[in-house]
């Protein structure tokens, strides 16, 4: 007698876009730097220490892999300054009509891109964004991780697309 059972779908552990296997976008500079100016939180409602990779680490790695310096001898720099990459959770309150048993996750991010030659700023761009998702409070860890992964990937895709779209064209003077 052979018994066949149902098996839950296999979840691949946390896979955040890192662009390691993709051709980088060229920036018209000689060097690329990444500066982390975020505040590290370890207590709830912040989740940075409770997820497999922090939002700032995921974003830094993606930026490092996604962009390359087009003019190595130019003496110009593109500096990505990450001011915010924060994931928090909030429990939704009951509205007395419906019982809301959800946890809301909010990922916020803010990045400056500074193009400079020495100490002279040639161009500066700022952008920020957010991702929001809600799950039932009793969701499994894998459901939460899938949600966080989706949020981080959206942040990374939006950030790299914005930087690539708004980059200066031609070598900065």
PDB file of C-alpha atoms in Angstrom:
ATOM      1  CA  UNK A   1       0.000   0.000   0.000  1.00  0.00           C
ATOM      2  CA  UNK A   2       1.453   3.343  -1.049  1.00  0.00           C
ATOM      3  CA  UNK A   3       0.168   6.482   0.601  1.00  0.00           C
ATOM      4  CA  UNK A   4       0.524   9.702  -1.299  1.00  0.00           C
ATOM      5  CA  UNK A   5       0.450  12.846   0.752  1.00  0.00           C
ATOM      6  CA  UNK A   6       0.159  16.463  -0.072  1.00  0.00           C
ATOM      7  CA  UNK A   7       3.316  18.407   0.227  1.00  0.00           C
ATOM      8  CA  UNK A   8       3.442  22.122   0.864  1.00  0.00           C
ATOM      9  CA  UNK A   9       5.086  24.123  -1.911  1.00  0.00           C
ATOM     10  CA  UNK A  10       8.770  24.627  -1.299  1.00  0.00           C
ATOM     11  CA  UNK A  11       9.710  28.180  -0.413  1.00  0.00           C
ATOM     12  CA  UNK A  12      13.126  29.300  -1.536  1.00  0.00           C
ATOM     13  CA  UNK A  13      14.697  31.258   1.302  1.00  0.00           C
ATOM     14  CA  UNK A  14      14.941  35.024   1.061  1.00  0.00           C
ATOM     15  CA  UNK A  15      16.213  36.010  -2.392  1.00  0.00           C
ATOM     16  CA  UNK A  16      16.698  39.716  -2.782  1.00  0.00           C
ATOM     17  CA  UNK A  17      17.730  41.165  -6.141  1.00  0.00           C
ATOM     18  CA  UNK A  18      21.462  41.831  -6.121  1.00  0.00           C
ATOM     19  CA  UNK A  19      22.251  42.116  -9.879  1.00  0.00           C
ATOM     20  CA  UNK A  20      25.376  39.933  -9.548  1.00  0.00           C
ATOM     21  CA  UNK A  21      24.560  38.086 -12.770  1.00  0.00           C
ATOM     22  CA  UNK A  22      23.440  41.049 -14.855  1.00  0.00           C
ATOM     23  CA  UNK A  23      25.387  43.580 -16.870  1.00  0.00           C
ATOM     24  CA  UNK A  24      25.774  46.805 -14.889  1.00  0.00           C
ATOM     25  CA  UNK A  25      24.505  50.201 -15.967  1.00  0.00           C
ATOM     26  CA  UNK A  26      27.301  52.653 -16.714  1.00  0.00           C
ATOM     27  CA  UNK A  27      27.481  55.974 -14.914  1.00  0.00           C
ATOM     28  CA  UNK A  28      29.541  58.756 -16.544  1.00  0.00           C
ATOM     29  CA  UNK A  29      32.046  58.962 -13.674  1.00  0.00           C
ATOM     30  CA  UNK A  30      35.433  57.625 -12.691  1.00  0.00           C
ATOM     31  CA  UNK A  31      34.442  56.112  -9.341  1.00  0.00           C
ATOM     32  CA  UNK A  32      31.344  54.992  -7.469  1.00  0.00           C
ATOM     33  CA  UNK A  33      30.992  55.188  -3.679  1.00  0.00           C
ATOM     34  CA  UNK A  34      28.229  54.162  -1.306  1.00  0.00           C
ATOM     35  CA  UNK A  35      27.698  55.877   2.052  1.00  0.00           C
ATOM     36  CA  UNK A  36      25.369  54.525   4.715  1.00  0.00           C
ATOM     37  CA  UNK A  37      23.947  57.405   6.766  1.00  0.00           C
ATOM     38  CA  UNK A  38      21.052  55.404   8.197  1.00  0.00           C
ATOM     39  CA  UNK A  39      20.284  54.895  11.861  1.00  0.00           C
ATOM     40  CA  UNK A  40      20.358  51.254  12.920  1.00  0.00           C
ATOM     41  CA  UNK A  41      17.368  50.245  15.014  1.00  0.00           C
ATOM     42  CA  UNK A  42      17.229  47.035  17.028  1.00  0.00           C
ATOM     43  CA  UNK A  43      13.878  47.348  18.796  1.00  0.00           C
ATOM     44  CA  UNK A  44      10.326  46.878  17.569  1.00  0.00           C
ATOM     45  CA  UNK A  45       8.561  48.263  15.604  1.00  0.00           C
ATOM     46  CA  UNK A  46      11.763  48.240  13.475  1.00  0.00           C
ATOM     47  CA  UNK A  47      12.496  44.872  11.860  1.00  0.00           C
ATOM     48  CA  UNK A  48      16.051  45.336  10.585  1.00  0.00           C
ATOM     49  CA  UNK A  49      17.509  42.775  12.988  1.00  0.00           C
ATOM     50  CA  UNK A  50      14.665  40.307  12.482  1.00  0.00           C
ATOM     51  CA  UNK A  51      14.916  39.756   8.734  1.00  0.00           C
ATOM     52  CA  UNK A  52      17.588  37.793   6.819  1.00  0.00           C
ATOM     53  CA  UNK A  53      19.146  40.913   5.234  1.00  0.00           C
ATOM     54  CA  UNK A  54      18.695  44.508   6.338  1.00  0.00           C
ATOM     55  CA  UNK A  55      17.130  46.906   3.833  1.00  0.00           C
ATOM     56  CA  UNK A  56      20.281  49.064   3.771  1.00  0.00           C
ATOM     57  CA  UNK A  57      22.511  46.012   3.138  1.00  0.00           C
ATOM     58  CA  UNK A  58      20.252  44.794   0.325  1.00  0.00           C
ATOM     59  CA  UNK A  59      20.163  48.256  -1.249  1.00  0.00           C
ATOM     60  CA  UNK A  60      23.933  48.798  -0.888  1.00  0.00           C
ATOM     61  CA  UNK A  61      24.762  45.454  -2.495  1.00  0.00           C
ATOM     62  CA  UNK A  62      22.343  46.037  -5.366  1.00  0.00           C
ATOM     63  CA  UNK A  63      23.730  49.534  -6.043  1.00  0.00           C
ATOM     64  CA  UNK A  64      27.322  48.259  -5.917  1.00  0.00           C
ATOM     65  CA  UNK A  65      26.574  45.496  -8.427  1.00  0.00           C
ATOM     66  CA  UNK A  66      24.164  47.416 -10.678  1.00  0.00           C
ATOM     67  CA  UNK A  67      26.323  50.438 -11.551  1.00  0.00           C
ATOM     68  CA  UNK A  68      29.829  50.757 -12.940  1.00  0.00           C
ATOM     69  CA  UNK A  69      32.127  53.713 -13.596  1.00  0.00           C
ATOM     70  CA  UNK A  70      32.303  54.456 -17.320  1.00  0.00           C
ATOM     71  CA  UNK A  71      35.366  56.755 -17.239  1.00  0.00           C
ATOM     72  CA  UNK A  72      37.964  55.327 -14.802  1.00  0.00           C
ATOM     73  CA  UNK A  73      40.404  58.227 -15.280  1.00  0.00           C
ATOM     74  CA  UNK A  74      37.826  61.033 -15.143  1.00  0.00           C
ATOM     75  CA  UNK A  75      38.417  62.155 -11.565  1.00  0.00           C
ATOM     76  CA  UNK A  76      34.662  62.293 -10.998  1.00  0.00           C
ATOM     77  CA  UNK A  77      32.631  60.394  -8.434  1.00  0.00           C
ATOM     78  CA  UNK A  78      29.055  59.255  -8.046  1.00  0.00           C
ATOM     79  CA  UNK A  79      28.254  58.840  -4.365  1.00  0.00           C
ATOM     80  CA  UNK A  80      25.076  57.044  -3.328  1.00  0.00           C
ATOM     81  CA  UNK A  81      24.145  58.328   0.123  1.00  0.00           C
ATOM     82  CA  UNK A  82      21.540  56.139   1.790  1.00  0.00           C
ATOM     83  CA  UNK A  83      19.792  58.256   4.425  1.00  0.00           C
ATOM     84  CA  UNK A  84      16.946  55.890   5.166  1.00  0.00           C
ATOM     85  CA  UNK A  85      16.108  52.230   4.534  1.00  0.00           C
ATOM     86  CA  UNK A  86      13.777  51.258   7.352  1.00  0.00           C
ATOM     87  CA  UNK A  87      11.238  48.433   7.717  1.00  0.00           C
ATOM     88  CA  UNK A  88       8.669  48.772  10.512  1.00  0.00           C
ATOM     89  CA  UNK A  89       5.572  46.876  11.552  1.00  0.00           C
ATOM     90  CA  UNK A  90       2.294  48.217  12.901  1.00  0.00           C
ATOM     91  CA  UNK A  91      -0.718  46.332  14.205  1.00  0.00           C
ATOM     92  CA  UNK A  92      -3.884  47.655  12.653  1.00  0.00           C
ATOM     93  CA  UNK A  93      -6.496  48.764  15.174  1.00  0.00           C
ATOM     94  CA  UNK A  94     -10.071  47.492  15.169  1.00  0.00           C
ATOM     95  CA  UNK A  95     -12.515  49.915  13.595  1.00  0.00           C
ATOM     96  CA  UNK A  96     -15.463  48.482  15.608  1.00  0.00           C
ATOM     97  CA  UNK A  97     -17.151  47.377  12.382  1.00  0.00           C
ATOM     98  CA  UNK A  98     -14.676  44.789  11.274  1.00  0.00           C
ATOM     99  CA  UNK A  99     -12.073  42.965  13.253  1.00  0.00           C
ATOM    100  CA  UNK A 100      -8.782  43.811  11.681  1.00  0.00           C
ATOM    101  CA  UNK A 101      -6.305  41.188  12.705  1.00  0.00           C
ATOM    102  CA  UNK A 102      -3.561  42.410  10.413  1.00  0.00           C
ATOM    103  CA  UNK A 103      -0.006  43.550  10.753  1.00  0.00           C
ATOM    104  CA  UNK A 104       1.066  46.285   8.379  1.00  0.00           C
ATOM    105  CA  UNK A 105       4.658  46.493   7.157  1.00  0.00           C
ATOM    106  CA  UNK A 106       6.087  49.786   5.918  1.00  0.00           C
ATOM    107  CA  UNK A 107       9.446  50.066   4.140  1.00  0.00           C
ATOM    108  CA  UNK A 108      10.687  53.635   3.631  1.00  0.00           C
ATOM    109  CA  UNK A 109      13.826  54.724   1.823  1.00  0.00           C
ATOM    110  CA  UNK A 110      15.642  57.929   0.937  1.00  0.00           C
ATOM    111  CA  UNK A 111      18.738  58.200  -1.266  1.00  0.00           C
ATOM    112  CA  UNK A 112      20.881  61.060  -2.554  1.00  0.00           C
ATOM    113  CA  UNK A 113      23.087  60.637  -5.600  1.00  0.00           C
ATOM    114  CA  UNK A 114      25.896  63.194  -5.715  1.00  0.00           C
ATOM    115  CA  UNK A 115      28.032  63.600  -8.824  1.00  0.00           C
ATOM    116  CA  UNK A 116      31.237  65.464  -7.976  1.00  0.00           C
ATOM    117  CA  UNK A 117      34.714  66.310  -9.166  1.00  0.00           C
ATOM    118  CA  UNK A 118      36.878  66.630  -6.072  1.00  0.00           C
ATOM    119  CA  UNK A 119      34.896  68.753  -3.626  1.00  0.00           C
ATOM    120  CA  UNK A 120      32.836  70.468  -6.357  1.00  0.00           C
ATOM    121  CA  UNK A 121      29.311  69.080  -6.669  1.00  0.00           C
ATOM    122  CA  UNK A 122      28.385  68.858 -10.350  1.00  0.00           C
ATOM    123  CA  UNK A 123      24.890  67.474  -9.895  1.00  0.00           C
ATOM    124  CA  UNK A 124      22.790  66.121  -7.056  1.00  0.00           C
ATOM    125  CA  UNK A 125      19.597  64.069  -7.105  1.00  0.00           C
ATOM    126  CA  UNK A 126      17.361  63.083  -4.217  1.00  0.00           C
ATOM    127  CA  UNK A 127      14.581  60.574  -4.179  1.00  0.00           C
ATOM    128  CA  UNK A 128      12.581  58.630  -1.674  1.00  0.00           C
ATOM    129  CA  UNK A 129       9.822  56.070  -1.660  1.00  0.00           C
ATOM    130  CA  UNK A 130       7.915  53.542   0.341  1.00  0.00           C
ATOM    131  CA  UNK A 131       6.377  50.083   0.077  1.00  0.00           C
ATOM    132  CA  UNK A 132       3.444  48.947   2.209  1.00  0.00           C
ATOM    133  CA  UNK A 133       1.985  45.458   2.737  1.00  0.00           C
ATOM    134  CA  UNK A 134      -0.398  43.909   5.265  1.00  0.00           C
ATOM    135  CA  UNK A 135      -0.644  40.309   6.444  1.00  0.00           C
ATOM    136  CA  UNK A 136      -2.778  38.472   8.966  1.00  0.00           C
ATOM    137  CA  UNK A 137      -1.144  38.601  12.396  1.00  0.00           C
ATOM    138  CA  UNK A 138      -0.961  34.790  12.489  1.00  0.00           C
ATOM    139  CA  UNK A 139       0.970  34.486   9.213  1.00  0.00           C
ATOM    140  CA  UNK A 140       3.836  32.014   9.115  1.00  0.00           C
ATOM    141  CA  UNK A 141       7.441  33.129   9.067  1.00  0.00           C
ATOM    142  CA  UNK A 142       7.774  32.073   5.418  1.00  0.00           C
ATOM    143  CA  UNK A 143       4.718  34.199   4.492  1.00  0.00           C
ATOM    144  CA  UNK A 144       6.270  37.172   6.287  1.00  0.00           C
ATOM    145  CA  UNK A 145       9.632  36.604   4.618  1.00  0.00           C
ATOM    146  CA  UNK A 146       7.996  36.394   1.186  1.00  0.00           C
ATOM    147  CA  UNK A 147       6.265  39.723   1.881  1.00  0.00           C
ATOM    148  CA  UNK A 148       9.470  41.402   3.109  1.00  0.00           C
ATOM    149  CA  UNK A 149      11.391  39.985   0.132  1.00  0.00           C
ATOM    150  CA  UNK A 150       8.791  41.413  -2.267  1.00  0.00           C
ATOM    151  CA  UNK A 151       9.016  44.814  -0.553  1.00  0.00           C
ATOM    152  CA  UNK A 152      12.832  44.899  -0.647  1.00  0.00           C
ATOM    153  CA  UNK A 153      12.876  43.866  -4.308  1.00  0.00           C
ATOM    154  CA  UNK A 154      10.404  46.639  -5.198  1.00  0.00           C
ATOM    155  CA  UNK A 155      12.609  49.188  -3.364  1.00  0.00           C
ATOM    156  CA  UNK A 156      15.722  47.974  -5.192  1.00  0.00           C
ATOM    157  CA  UNK A 157      14.086  47.941  -8.631  1.00  0.00           C
ATOM    158  CA  UNK A 158      12.554  51.400  -8.228  1.00  0.00           C
ATOM    159  CA  UNK A 159      15.816  52.870  -6.878  1.00  0.00           C
ATOM    160  CA  UNK A 160      18.090  51.471  -9.576  1.00  0.00           C
ATOM    161  CA  UNK A 161      15.647  52.378 -12.360  1.00  0.00           C
ATOM    162  CA  UNK A 162      15.347  55.960 -11.060  1.00  0.00           C
ATOM    163  CA  UNK A 163      19.117  56.386 -10.771  1.00  0.00           C
ATOM    164  CA  UNK A 164      19.664  54.981 -14.269  1.00  0.00           C
ATOM    165  CA  UNK A 165      16.904  57.135 -15.790  1.00  0.00           C
ATOM    166  CA  UNK A 166      18.066  60.376 -14.124  1.00  0.00           C
ATOM    167  CA  UNK A 167      21.820  59.912 -14.547  1.00  0.00           C
ATOM    168  CA  UNK A 168      23.773  62.632 -16.365  1.00  0.00           C
ATOM    169  CA  UNK A 169      24.485  61.888 -20.000  1.00  0.00           C
ATOM    170  CA  UNK A 170      28.049  62.304 -21.152  1.00  0.00           C
ATOM    171  CA  UNK A 171      31.132  62.754 -19.021  1.00  0.00           C
ATOM    172  CA  UNK A 172      30.674  65.409 -16.288  1.00  0.00           C
ATOM    173  CA  UNK A 173      32.981  68.394 -16.693  1.00  0.00           C
TER     174      UNK A 173
END
